[in-house]
mmCIF file of C-alpha atoms in Angstrom:
data_model
loop_
_atom_site.group_PDB
_atom_site.id
_atom_site.type_symbol
_atom_site.label_atom_id
_atom_site.label_comp_id
_atom_site.label_asym_id
_atom_site.label_seq_id
_atom_site.Cartn_x
_atom_site.Cartn_y
_atom_site.Cartn_z
ATOM 1 C CA UNK A 5 122.067 69.911 123.186
ATOM 2 C CA UNK A 6 119.857 69.422 120.155
ATOM 3 C CA UNK A 7 118.746 65.961 119.145
ATOM 4 C CA UNK A 8 117.206 65.208 115.762
ATOM 5 C CA UNK A 9 116.143 61.686 114.994
ATOM 6 C CA UNK A 10 115.578 62.487 111.352
ATOM 7 C CA UNK A 11 112.991 62.573 108.582
ATOM 8 C CA UNK A 12 111.819 59.432 106.794
ATOM 9 C CA UNK A 13 109.751 59.658 103.617
ATOM 10 C CA UNK A 14 107.410 56.747 102.912
ATOM 11 C CA UNK A 15 103.811 57.390 101.916
ATOM 12 C CA UNK A 16 103.834 60.125 104.535
ATOM 13 C CA UNK A 17 106.893 61.950 105.864
ATOM 14 C CA UNK A 18 107.480 61.073 109.527
ATOM 15 C CA UNK A 19 109.457 63.649 111.463
ATOM 16 C CA UNK A 20 110.467 63.015 115.075
ATOM 17 C CA UNK A 21 112.252 65.887 116.773
ATOM 18 C CA UNK A 22 113.336 66.036 120.418
ATOM 19 C CA UNK A 23 113.145 69.493 122.040
ATOM 20 C CA UNK A 24 116.559 70.928 122.778
ATOM 21 C CA UNK A 25 117.869 71.027 126.312
ATOM 22 C CA UNK A 26 117.552 74.720 127.163
ATOM 23 C CA UNK A 27 120.338 74.870 129.709
ATOM 24 C CA UNK A 28 122.933 74.862 126.934
ATOM 25 C CA UNK A 29 123.187 77.622 124.346
ATOM 26 C CA UNK A 30 123.313 76.401 120.723
ATOM 27 C CA UNK A 31 126.423 78.325 119.586
ATOM 28 C CA UNK A 32 125.357 78.651 115.955
ATOM 29 C CA UNK A 33 128.147 81.076 115.154
ATOM 30 C CA UNK A 34 130.839 78.661 116.273
ATOM 31 C CA UNK A 35 129.284 75.874 114.213
ATOM 32 C CA UNK A 36 129.167 78.202 111.205
ATOM 33 C CA UNK A 37 132.831 79.204 111.515
ATOM 34 C CA UNK A 38 133.846 75.545 111.748
ATOM 35 C CA UNK A 39 131.712 74.621 108.750
ATOM 36 C CA UNK A 40 133.336 77.377 106.665
ATOM 37 C CA UNK A 41 136.799 76.131 107.680
ATOM 38 C CA UNK A 42 135.915 72.533 106.829
ATOM 39 C CA UNK A 43 134.972 73.374 103.230
ATOM 40 C CA UNK A 44 137.451 76.213 102.704
ATOM 41 C CA UNK A 45 134.663 78.779 102.309
ATOM 42 C CA UNK A 46 135.339 82.371 103.468
ATOM 43 C CA UNK A 47 133.178 83.397 106.387
ATOM 44 C CA UNK A 48 130.359 85.844 105.559
ATOM 45 C CA UNK A 49 130.548 88.436 108.381
ATOM 46 C CA UNK A 50 126.854 89.329 108.064
ATOM 47 C CA UNK A 51 125.764 85.706 108.530
ATOM 48 C CA UNK A 52 128.179 85.372 111.454
ATOM 49 C CA UNK A 53 126.702 88.521 113.028
ATOM 50 C CA UNK A 54 123.105 87.252 112.707
ATOM 51 C CA UNK A 55 124.039 83.844 114.125
ATOM 52 C CA UNK A 56 125.808 85.492 117.069
ATOM 53 C CA UNK A 57 122.650 87.510 117.782
ATOM 54 C CA UNK A 58 120.650 84.296 117.641
ATOM 55 C CA UNK A 59 123.014 82.648 120.118
ATOM 56 C CA UNK A 60 122.331 85.514 122.526
ATOM 57 C CA UNK A 61 118.566 85.435 121.957
ATOM 58 C CA UNK A 62 116.625 84.413 125.056
ATOM 59 C CA UNK A 63 113.768 83.121 122.885
ATOM 60 C CA UNK A 64 115.914 80.087 122.124
ATOM 61 C CA UNK A 65 115.368 79.069 125.721
ATOM 62 C CA UNK A 66 111.643 78.802 124.978
ATOM 63 C CA UNK A 67 109.858 76.476 122.581
ATOM 64 C CA UNK A 68 108.465 78.993 120.076
ATOM 65 C CA UNK A 69 111.537 79.169 117.865
ATOM 66 C CA UNK A 70 113.196 82.110 116.113
ATOM 67 C CA UNK A 71 113.486 83.602 112.633
ATOM 68 C CA UNK A 72 116.972 84.329 111.307
ATOM 69 C CA UNK A 73 116.759 87.667 109.494
ATOM 70 C CA UNK A 74 119.587 87.651 106.941
ATOM 71 C CA UNK A 75 117.998 90.201 104.615
ATOM 72 C CA UNK A 76 120.345 91.788 102.088
ATOM 73 C CA UNK A 77 118.597 95.175 102.396
ATOM 74 C CA UNK A 78 119.316 95.549 106.113
ATOM 75 C CA UNK A 79 120.446 99.144 106.701
ATOM 76 C CA UNK A 80 121.235 98.788 110.393
ATOM 77 C CA UNK A 81 124.427 96.753 110.097
ATOM 78 C CA UNK A 82 127.078 96.218 107.386
ATOM 79 C CA UNK A 83 125.723 93.691 104.911
ATOM 80 C CA UNK A 84 127.619 91.254 102.719
ATOM 81 C CA UNK A 85 124.868 89.712 100.634
ATOM 82 C CA UNK A 86 124.397 85.968 100.811
ATOM 83 C CA UNK A 87 125.696 83.976 97.833
ATOM 84 C CA UNK A 88 124.933 80.418 96.739
ATOM 85 C CA UNK A 89 128.131 79.186 98.431
ATOM 86 C CA UNK A 90 127.220 81.031 101.639
ATOM 87 C CA UNK A 91 123.802 79.377 101.660
ATOM 88 C CA UNK A 92 125.290 75.913 101.212
ATOM 89 C CA UNK A 93 127.359 76.306 104.369
ATOM 90 C CA UNK A 94 124.500 77.948 106.299
ATOM 91 C CA UNK A 95 122.131 75.133 105.355
ATOM 92 C CA UNK A 96 124.593 72.545 106.657
ATOM 93 C CA UNK A 97 124.658 74.368 109.995
ATOM 94 C CA UNK A 98 120.873 74.669 110.261
ATOM 95 C CA UNK A 99 120.021 71.204 108.975
ATOM 96 C CA UNK A 100 119.561 69.708 112.436
ATOM 97 C CA UNK A 101 118.694 72.889 114.350
ATOM 98 C CA UNK A 102 115.160 72.556 115.700
ATOM 99 C CA UNK A 103 114.744 76.052 117.175
ATOM 100 C CA UNK A 104 115.174 77.953 113.866
ATOM 101 C CA UNK A 105 111.630 78.074 112.497
ATOM 102 C CA UNK A 106 112.005 81.020 110.110
ATOM 103 C CA UNK A 107 114.584 82.093 107.527
ATOM 104 C CA UNK A 108 114.525 85.531 105.895
ATOM 105 C CA UNK A 109 116.907 85.692 102.911
ATOM 106 C CA UNK A 110 115.261 88.460 100.889
ATOM 107 C CA UNK A 111 117.281 90.858 98.706
ATOM 108 C CA UNK A 112 120.348 88.650 98.435
ATOM 109 C CA UNK A 113 122.092 87.233 95.336
ATOM 110 C CA UNK A 114 120.886 83.642 95.391
ATOM 111 C CA UNK A 115 120.557 81.982 91.978
ATOM 112 C CA UNK A 116 119.239 78.623 90.780
ATOM 113 C CA UNK A 117 122.313 77.008 92.371
ATOM 114 C CA UNK A 118 121.271 78.461 95.719
ATOM 115 C CA UNK A 119 117.727 77.230 95.093
ATOM 116 C CA UNK A 120 119.154 73.725 94.696
ATOM 117 C CA UNK A 121 120.784 74.002 98.126
ATOM 118 C CA UNK A 122 117.545 75.312 99.584
ATOM 119 C CA UNK A 123 115.543 72.497 97.998
ATOM 120 C CA UNK A 124 117.829 69.916 99.588
ATOM 121 C CA UNK A 125 117.492 71.704 102.928
ATOM 122 C CA UNK A 126 113.680 71.703 102.701
ATOM 123 C CA UNK A 127 113.669 67.960 102.105
ATOM 124 C CA UNK A 128 115.852 67.294 105.142
ATOM 125 C CA UNK A 129 114.692 69.921 107.652
ATOM 126 C CA UNK A 130 111.616 69.237 109.805
ATOM 127 C CA UNK A 131 111.128 72.550 111.650
ATOM 128 C CA UNK A 132 111.282 75.483 109.192
ATOM 129 C CA UNK A 133 107.852 77.118 108.898
ATOM 130 C CA UNK A 134 108.651 80.485 107.241
ATOM 131 C CA UNK A 135 110.923 81.078 104.231
ATOM 132 C CA UNK A 136 111.387 84.443 102.540
ATOM 133 C CA UNK A 137 113.373 84.354 99.270
ATOM 134 C CA UNK A 138 111.948 87.640 98.000
ATOM 135 C CA UNK A 139 113.994 89.450 95.319
ATOM 136 C CA UNK A 140 116.872 87.120 94.704
ATOM 137 C CA UNK A 141 117.981 85.899 91.256
ATOM 138 C CA UNK A 142 116.132 82.584 91.223
ATOM 139 C CA UNK A 143 114.775 81.547 87.821
ATOM 140 C CA UNK A 144 112.581 78.809 86.379
ATOM 141 C CA UNK A 145 114.857 75.846 87.174
ATOM 142 C CA UNK A 146 115.326 77.047 90.745
ATOM 143 C CA UNK A 147 111.577 77.400 91.142
ATOM 144 C CA UNK A 148 111.126 73.830 89.932
ATOM 145 C CA UNK A 149 113.607 72.506 92.501
ATOM 146 C CA UNK A 150 111.952 74.340 95.397
ATOM 147 C CA UNK A 151 108.449 73.358 94.254
ATOM 148 C CA UNK A 152 109.452 69.690 93.961
ATOM 149 C CA UNK A 153 110.996 69.798 97.439
ATOM 150 C CA UNK A 154 107.640 70.957 98.775
ATOM 151 C CA UNK A 155 105.972 67.834 97.393
ATOM 152 C CA UNK A 156 107.476 66.088 100.418
ATOM 153 C CA UNK A 157 108.060 68.855 102.960
ATOM 154 C CA UNK A 158 105.361 68.896 105.647
ATOM 155 C CA UNK A 159 106.391 71.788 107.878
ATOM 156 C CA UNK A 160 106.730 74.954 105.752
ATOM 157 C CA UNK A 161 103.586 77.091 106.025
ATOM 158 C CA UNK A 162 104.684 80.428 104.501
ATOM 159 C CA UNK A 163 106.773 80.950 101.338
ATOM 160 C CA UNK A 164 107.600 84.248 99.631
ATOM 161 C CA UNK A 165 109.040 84.033 96.116
ATOM 162 C CA UNK A 166 108.172 87.663 95.325
ATOM 163 C CA UNK A 167 110.366 89.351 92.733
ATOM 164 C CA UNK A 168 112.210 86.267 91.504
ATOM 165 C CA UNK A 169 111.827 85.966 87.741
ATOM 166 C CA UNK A 170 110.550 82.419 87.696
ATOM 167 C CA UNK A 171 108.268 83.002 84.680
ATOM 168 C CA UNK A 172 105.218 81.036 83.574
ATOM 169 C CA UNK A 173 106.886 77.627 83.856
ATOM 170 C CA UNK A 174 108.072 78.384 87.362
ATOM 171 C CA UNK A 175 104.559 79.429 88.326
ATOM 172 C CA UNK A 176 103.138 76.198 86.933
ATOM 173 C CA UNK A 177 105.566 74.168 89.059
ATOM 174 C CA UNK A 178 104.204 75.861 92.171
ATOM 175 C CA UNK A 179 100.602 75.405 91.012
ATOM 176 C CA UNK A 180 101.259 71.690 90.515
ATOM 177 C CA UNK A 181 102.949 71.480 93.890
ATOM 178 C CA UNK A 182 99.871 72.875 95.641
ATOM 179 C CA UNK A 183 97.793 69.987 94.332
ATOM 180 C CA UNK A 184 100.056 67.680 96.364
ATOM 181 C CA UNK A 185 101.248 69.749 99.325
ATOM 182 C CA UNK A 186 98.696 70.052 102.137
ATOM 183 C CA UNK A 187 100.772 72.079 104.606
ATOM 184 C CA UNK A 188 101.583 75.406 102.905
ATOM 185 C CA UNK A 189 99.137 78.095 104.009
ATOM 186 C CA UNK A 190 100.586 81.276 102.515
ATOM 187 C CA UNK A 191 102.212 81.673 99.109
ATOM 188 C CA UNK A 192 103.448 84.890 97.522
ATOM 189 C CA UNK A 193 104.149 84.689 93.788
ATOM 190 C CA UNK A 194 103.762 88.407 93.148
ATOM 191 C CA UNK A 195 106.004 90.206 90.634
ATOM 192 C CA UNK A 196 107.568 86.988 89.331
ATOM 193 C CA UNK A 197 107.229 87.580 85.557
ATOM 194 C CA UNK A 198 104.262 85.233 85.382
ATOM 195 C CA UNK A 199 101.579 85.747 82.747
ATOM 196 C CA UNK A 200 98.571 83.697 81.711
ATOM 197 C CA UNK A 201 99.142 81.054 84.387
ATOM 198 C CA UNK A 202 95.821 81.733 86.084
ATOM 199 C CA UNK A 203 94.286 78.602 84.555
ATOM 200 C CA UNK A 204 96.854 76.452 86.381
ATOM 201 C CA UNK A 205 96.455 78.402 89.620
ATOM 202 C CA UNK A 206 92.664 78.015 89.354
ATOM 203 C CA UNK A 207 93.014 74.261 88.905
ATOM 204 C CA UNK A 208 95.140 74.149 92.032
ATOM 205 C CA UNK A 209 92.567 76.094 94.076
ATOM 206 C CA UNK A 210 89.904 73.520 93.248
ATOM 207 C CA UNK A 211 91.917 70.790 94.937
ATOM 208 C CA UNK A 212 93.941 72.549 97.636
ATOM 209 C CA UNK A 213 92.319 72.893 101.056
ATOM 210 C CA UNK A 214 95.225 74.295 103.086
ATOM 211 C CA UNK A 215 96.108 77.589 101.372
ATOM 212 C CA UNK A 216 94.642 80.607 103.179
ATOM 213 C CA UNK A 217 96.688 83.426 101.597
ATOM 214 C CA UNK A 218 97.628 83.861 97.923
ATOM 215 C CA UNK A 219 99.419 86.815 96.317
ATOM 216 C CA UNK A 220 99.159 87.173 92.536
ATOM 217 C CA UNK A 221 100.162 90.817 92.123
ATOM 218 C CA UNK A 222 101.820 92.054 88.908
ATOM 219 C CA UNK A 223 100.780 89.017 86.868
ATOM 220 C CA UNK A 224 99.409 90.893 83.863
ATOM 221 C CA UNK A 225 96.109 89.259 84.815
ATOM 222 C CA UNK A 226 93.145 90.250 82.675
ATOM 223 C CA UNK A 227 89.412 89.631 82.962
ATOM 224 C CA UNK A 228 89.601 86.108 81.525
ATOM 225 C CA UNK A 229 92.070 85.140 84.255
ATOM 226 C CA UNK A 230 89.775 86.547 86.936
ATOM 227 C CA UNK A 231 86.866 84.554 85.488
ATOM 228 C CA UNK A 232 88.827 81.292 85.709
ATOM 229 C CA UNK A 233 90.049 82.134 89.190
ATOM 230 C CA UNK A 234 86.554 82.897 90.453
ATOM 231 C CA UNK A 235 85.215 79.724 88.880
ATOM 232 C CA UNK A 236 87.685 77.708 90.940
ATOM 233 C CA UNK A 237 86.981 79.607 94.155
ATOM 234 C CA UNK A 238 83.377 78.418 94.147
ATOM 235 C CA UNK A 239 84.856 75.017 95.019
ATOM 236 C CA UNK A 240 87.463 76.314 97.482
ATOM 237 C CA UNK A 241 86.617 76.686 101.162
ATOM 238 C CA UNK A 242 89.977 77.696 102.648
ATOM 239 C CA UNK A 243 91.285 80.858 100.939
ATOM 240 C CA UNK A 244 90.873 83.936 103.127
ATOM 241 C CA UNK A 245 93.233 86.480 101.585
ATOM 242 C CA UNK A 246 93.363 87.087 97.817
ATOM 243 C CA UNK A 247 95.790 89.679 96.442
ATOM 244 C CA UNK A 248 95.147 90.660 92.812
ATOM 245 C CA UNK A 249 96.870 94.051 92.979
ATOM 246 C CA UNK A 250 98.687 95.707 90.074
ATOM 247 C CA UNK A 251 97.003 93.728 87.293
ATOM 248 C CA UNK A 252 94.845 94.652 84.288
ATOM 249 C CA UNK A 253 91.442 93.913 85.771
ATOM 250 C CA UNK A 254 88.522 96.074 84.606
ATOM 251 C CA UNK A 255 84.874 96.227 85.606
ATOM 252 C CA UNK A 256 84.134 93.134 83.492
ATOM 253 C CA UNK A 257 86.540 91.115 85.610
ATOM 254 C CA UNK A 258 85.164 92.523 88.854
ATOM 255 C CA UNK A 259 81.699 91.385 87.779
ATOM 256 C CA UNK A 260 82.918 87.810 88.319
ATOM 257 C CA UNK A 261 84.333 88.777 91.714
ATOM 258 C CA UNK A 262 81.033 90.382 92.653
ATOM 259 C CA UNK A 263 79.139 87.197 91.801
ATOM 260 C CA UNK A 264 81.671 85.148 93.754
ATOM 261 C CA UNK A 265 81.273 87.333 96.847
ATOM 262 C CA UNK A 266 77.529 86.647 96.820
ATOM 263 C CA UNK A 267 78.258 82.984 97.562
ATOM 264 C CA UNK A 268 81.741 82.826 99.073
ATOM 265 C CA UNK A 269 81.855 82.301 102.839
ATOM 266 C CA UNK A 270 85.617 82.327 103.456
ATOM 267 C CA UNK A 271 87.316 85.359 101.815
ATOM 268 C CA UNK A 272 88.180 87.988 104.406
ATOM 269 C CA UNK A 273 90.656 90.226 102.527
ATOM 270 C CA UNK A 274 90.434 91.272 98.858
ATOM 271 C CA UNK A 275 93.177 93.486 97.414
ATOM 272 C CA UNK A 276 92.377 95.090 94.036
ATOM 273 C CA UNK A 277 94.868 97.939 94.396
ATOM 274 C CA UNK A 278 96.109 99.465 91.107
ATOM 275 C CA UNK A 279 93.681 97.915 88.647
ATOM 276 C CA UNK A 280 91.026 99.776 86.636
ATOM 277 C CA UNK A 281 87.630 98.680 87.891
ATOM 278 C CA UNK A 282 86.023 102.164 87.607
ATOM 279 C CA UNK A 283 82.469 102.949 88.796
ATOM 280 C CA UNK A 284 80.828 99.858 87.308
ATOM 281 C CA UNK A 285 83.284 97.624 89.130
ATOM 282 C CA UNK A 286 82.577 99.462 92.390
ATOM 283 C CA UNK A 287 78.842 98.946 91.791
ATOM 284 C CA UNK A 288 79.329 95.182 91.365
ATOM 285 C CA UNK A 289 81.273 95.008 94.623
ATOM 286 C CA UNK A 290 78.885 97.240 96.565
ATOM 287 C CA UNK A 291 75.850 95.190 95.463
ATOM 288 C CA UNK A 292 77.425 91.957 96.691
ATOM 289 C CA UNK A 293 78.596 93.538 99.944
ATOM 290 C CA UNK A 294 75.278 95.277 100.627
ATOM 291 C CA UNK A 295 72.889 92.407 99.965
ATOM 292 C CA UNK A 296 74.790 89.141 100.241
ATOM 293 C CA UNK A 297 78.335 88.858 101.576
ATOM 294 C CA UNK A 298 78.955 88.962 105.327
ATOM 295 C CA UNK A 299 82.472 87.546 105.560
ATOM 296 C CA UNK A 300 84.735 90.075 103.769
ATOM 297 C CA UNK A 301 86.460 92.259 106.349
ATOM 298 C CA UNK A 302 88.891 94.289 104.239
ATOM 299 C CA UNK A 303 88.742 95.730 100.713
ATOM 300 C CA UNK A 304 91.342 97.788 98.855
ATOM 301 C CA UNK A 305 90.339 99.621 95.652
ATOM 302 C CA UNK A 306 93.212 102.127 95.735
ATOM 303 C CA UNK A 307 93.988 103.728 92.342
ATOM 304 C CA UNK A 308 91.183 102.174 90.294
ATOM 305 C CA UNK A 309 89.827 105.212 88.433
ATOM 306 C CA UNK A 310 86.633 105.211 90.515
ATOM 307 C CA UNK A 311 84.689 108.466 90.656
ATOM 308 C CA UNK A 312 82.220 109.793 93.216
ATOM 309 C CA UNK A 313 79.293 107.536 92.269
ATOM 310 C CA UNK A 314 81.243 104.333 92.723
ATOM 311 C CA UNK A 315 82.922 105.463 95.941
ATOM 312 C CA UNK A 316 79.617 106.550 97.473
ATOM 313 C CA UNK A 317 78.131 103.162 96.570
ATOM 314 C CA UNK A 318 80.927 101.483 98.536
ATOM 315 C CA UNK A 319 80.385 103.820 101.490
ATOM 316 C CA UNK A 320 76.668 102.984 101.412
ATOM 317 C CA UNK A 321 77.527 99.284 101.513
ATOM 318 C CA UNK A 322 79.339 99.844 104.810
ATOM 319 C CA UNK A 323 76.143 101.231 106.363
ATOM 320 C CA UNK A 324 74.446 97.881 105.819
ATOM 321 C CA UNK A 325 77.370 95.471 106.018
ATOM 322 C CA UNK A 326 78.808 95.501 109.538
ATOM 323 C CA UNK A 327 81.494 92.901 108.778
ATOM 324 C CA UNK A 328 83.339 95.115 106.279
ATOM 325 C CA UNK A 329 85.613 97.052 108.630
ATOM 326 C CA UNK A 330 88.628 98.087 106.491
ATOM 327 C CA UNK A 331 88.379 99.995 103.227
ATOM 328 C CA UNK A 332 91.118 101.770 101.238
ATOM 329 C CA UNK A 333 90.156 104.233 98.500
ATOM 330 C CA UNK A 334 93.029 106.697 97.954
ATOM 331 C CA UNK A 335 94.105 107.425 94.368
ATOM 332 C CA UNK A 336 90.575 107.612 92.951
ATOM 333 C CA UNK A 337 88.475 110.626 91.885
ATOM 334 C CA UNK A 338 87.089 112.309 94.989
ATOM 335 C CA UNK A 339 84.233 114.785 94.710
ATOM 336 C CA UNK A 340 82.486 116.602 97.537
ATOM 337 C CA UNK A 341 79.814 113.918 97.904
ATOM 338 C CA UNK A 342 82.527 111.282 98.327
ATOM 339 C CA UNK A 343 84.302 113.372 100.952
ATOM 340 C CA UNK A 344 81.051 113.899 102.840
ATOM 341 C CA UNK A 345 80.143 110.202 102.683
ATOM 342 C CA UNK A 346 83.419 108.948 104.129
ATOM 343 C CA UNK A 347 83.584 111.790 106.627
ATOM 344 C CA UNK A 348 80.173 110.692 107.896
ATOM 345 C CA UNK A 349 81.282 107.064 108.194
ATOM 346 C CA UNK A 350 84.272 108.147 110.283
ATOM 347 C CA UNK A 351 82.444 110.683 112.437
ATOM 348 C CA UNK A 352 79.637 108.263 113.294
ATOM 349 C CA UNK A 353 82.164 105.615 114.268
ATOM 350 C CA UNK A 354 81.096 103.181 111.557
ATOM 351 C CA UNK A 355 84.577 103.422 109.988
ATOM 352 C CA UNK A 356 87.420 103.658 112.467
ATOM 353 C CA UNK A 357 90.164 106.174 111.559
ATOM 354 C CA UNK A 358 92.844 103.446 111.676
ATOM 355 C CA UNK A 359 90.877 101.217 109.278
ATOM 356 C CA UNK A 360 91.067 103.432 106.203
ATOM 357 C CA UNK A 361 93.611 105.481 104.256
ATOM 358 C CA UNK A 362 91.725 108.794 104.270
ATOM 359 C CA UNK A 363 91.069 111.439 106.907
ATOM 360 C CA UNK A 364 88.499 114.249 106.565
ATOM 361 C CA UNK A 365 89.367 117.888 107.081
ATOM 362 C CA UNK A 366 87.432 121.093 106.429
ATOM 363 C CA UNK A 367 88.446 124.249 104.560
ATOM 364 C CA UNK A 368 86.055 127.183 104.073
ATOM 365 C CA UNK A 369 83.067 125.025 104.916
ATOM 366 C CA UNK A 370 83.988 122.276 102.448
ATOM 367 C CA UNK A 371 85.022 118.773 103.479
ATOM 368 C CA UNK A 372 88.116 117.228 101.889
ATOM 369 C CA UNK A 373 89.982 113.952 102.371
ATOM 370 C CA UNK A 374 93.688 113.699 103.153
ATOM 371 C CA UNK A 375 95.770 110.553 102.681
ATOM 372 C CA UNK A 376 96.843 108.450 105.647
ATOM 373 C CA UNK A 377 99.740 106.008 105.488
ATOM 374 C CA UNK A 378 97.470 103.037 106.136
ATOM 375 C CA UNK A 379 96.856 99.977 103.997
ATOM 376 C CA UNK A 380 96.687 96.204 103.808
ATOM 377 C CA UNK A 381 100.456 95.868 103.462
ATOM 378 C CA UNK A 382 102.188 99.195 103.108
ATOM 379 C CA UNK A 383 105.598 97.601 103.533
ATOM 380 C CA UNK A 384 105.293 94.886 100.934
ATOM 381 C CA UNK A 385 108.635 95.642 99.255
ATOM 382 C CA UNK A 386 110.554 97.337 102.034
ATOM 383 C CA UNK A 387 110.601 98.107 105.747
ATOM 384 C CA UNK A 388 111.806 101.364 107.333
ATOM 385 C CA UNK A 389 115.425 101.551 108.425
ATOM 386 C CA UNK A 390 114.365 101.126 112.047
ATOM 387 C CA UNK A 391 113.553 97.485 111.291
ATOM 388 C CA UNK A 392 110.424 95.355 111.018
ATOM 389 C CA UNK A 393 107.123 97.223 111.200
ATOM 390 C CA UNK A 394 104.365 95.812 113.378
ATOM 391 C CA UNK A 395 102.085 98.860 113.099
ATOM 392 C CA UNK A 396 98.695 97.350 112.357
ATOM 393 C CA UNK A 397 97.351 100.642 110.982
ATOM 394 C CA UNK A 398 99.891 100.582 108.159
ATOM 395 C CA UNK A 399 99.542 96.834 107.655
ATOM 396 C CA UNK A 400 95.940 95.864 108.339
ATOM 397 C CA UNK A 401 96.533 92.250 107.366
ATOM 398 C CA UNK A 402 98.297 91.952 110.737
ATOM 399 C CA UNK A 403 95.089 92.966 112.509
ATOM 400 C CA UNK A 404 92.905 90.304 110.918
ATOM 401 C CA UNK A 405 93.884 87.385 113.108
ATOM 402 C CA UNK A 406 92.611 84.570 110.899
ATOM 403 C CA UNK A 407 95.297 85.184 108.266
ATOM 404 C CA UNK A 408 97.803 87.379 110.039
ATOM 405 C CA UNK A 409 100.158 84.979 111.803
ATOM 406 C CA UNK A 410 103.749 85.777 110.864
ATOM 407 C CA UNK A 411 104.508 82.113 111.243
#
């Protein structure tokens, strides 16, 4: 039996939820079938399958809660992708279900109409902590509805909107939301067709004290955007993971990041993968990491057009800075000095083999570096067909406990 007293929104939302009696199984699938019959909606066999698995899940007997994985790119079972109508029925089933704490709906065909259903659900549900809407068809109006729902929601801590084309206006709705919401800890707005919204995001970071993880990959961000972002982070004391991958940041932008790292005491992960910081950018980072910063644990400069001088400077920084434990450098210009420098770090034990994406090997007396399938989040867009990947070598963010909790 599950008992939900309800959610009341005054100045502060008050949610009172009784724990379910564990002796009785919830029977989500049966509730779903009945709900479909009541509204004349055809049953989605994939949703029914996932709900049946949940009914048989022993974790429901505990208090931790479960995540329903209804991902449209699941290759292990036949998938009928979730539509807006499917979501409406599913939401009605889950509305008063306290043991479902996560919902993974990535790679489905949800539109702004589905976002409206989700927004209503977020305003009524008091237990959902993780929501993945990655790569659906949600646009600007859908983003607005979800963002406005989060003005009042006080339970969701992790939201992925990756790959939905919400545009600049959609991004601004989320930035505005984060000046009000004090619960959300992790937000992924990567690859969402946002450009030149960094000013609004920066304004949010000045006022928000709950966000610990922010993904702004593929935002067409240039050096001016980085400057505004860094300016705001001087006043932010909560952000631990900043993802600026796949942007248009050059050494001039990294100069602002270098100055920030001299003073910042909270950032633990910095992802600059696939920018163009070159040697000068590497010098700015290495100076800050050598002489000042002692909180950054992981740095990715993969594919940044850095040559031997810049890479050696970063390796030298690791000899002084004992906090920096993870570094990813593949896709840059390796020379023999670079290969020797990172080989030495690995052989002396300063850099653990599972904390970098290169491995030294020797041919005819010369040291070379081979690529390893390691990184901060190697499976950002996909997971292998065997299912979710928990390998911390391939996804180092999982190994840094302060920001790694799935929920």
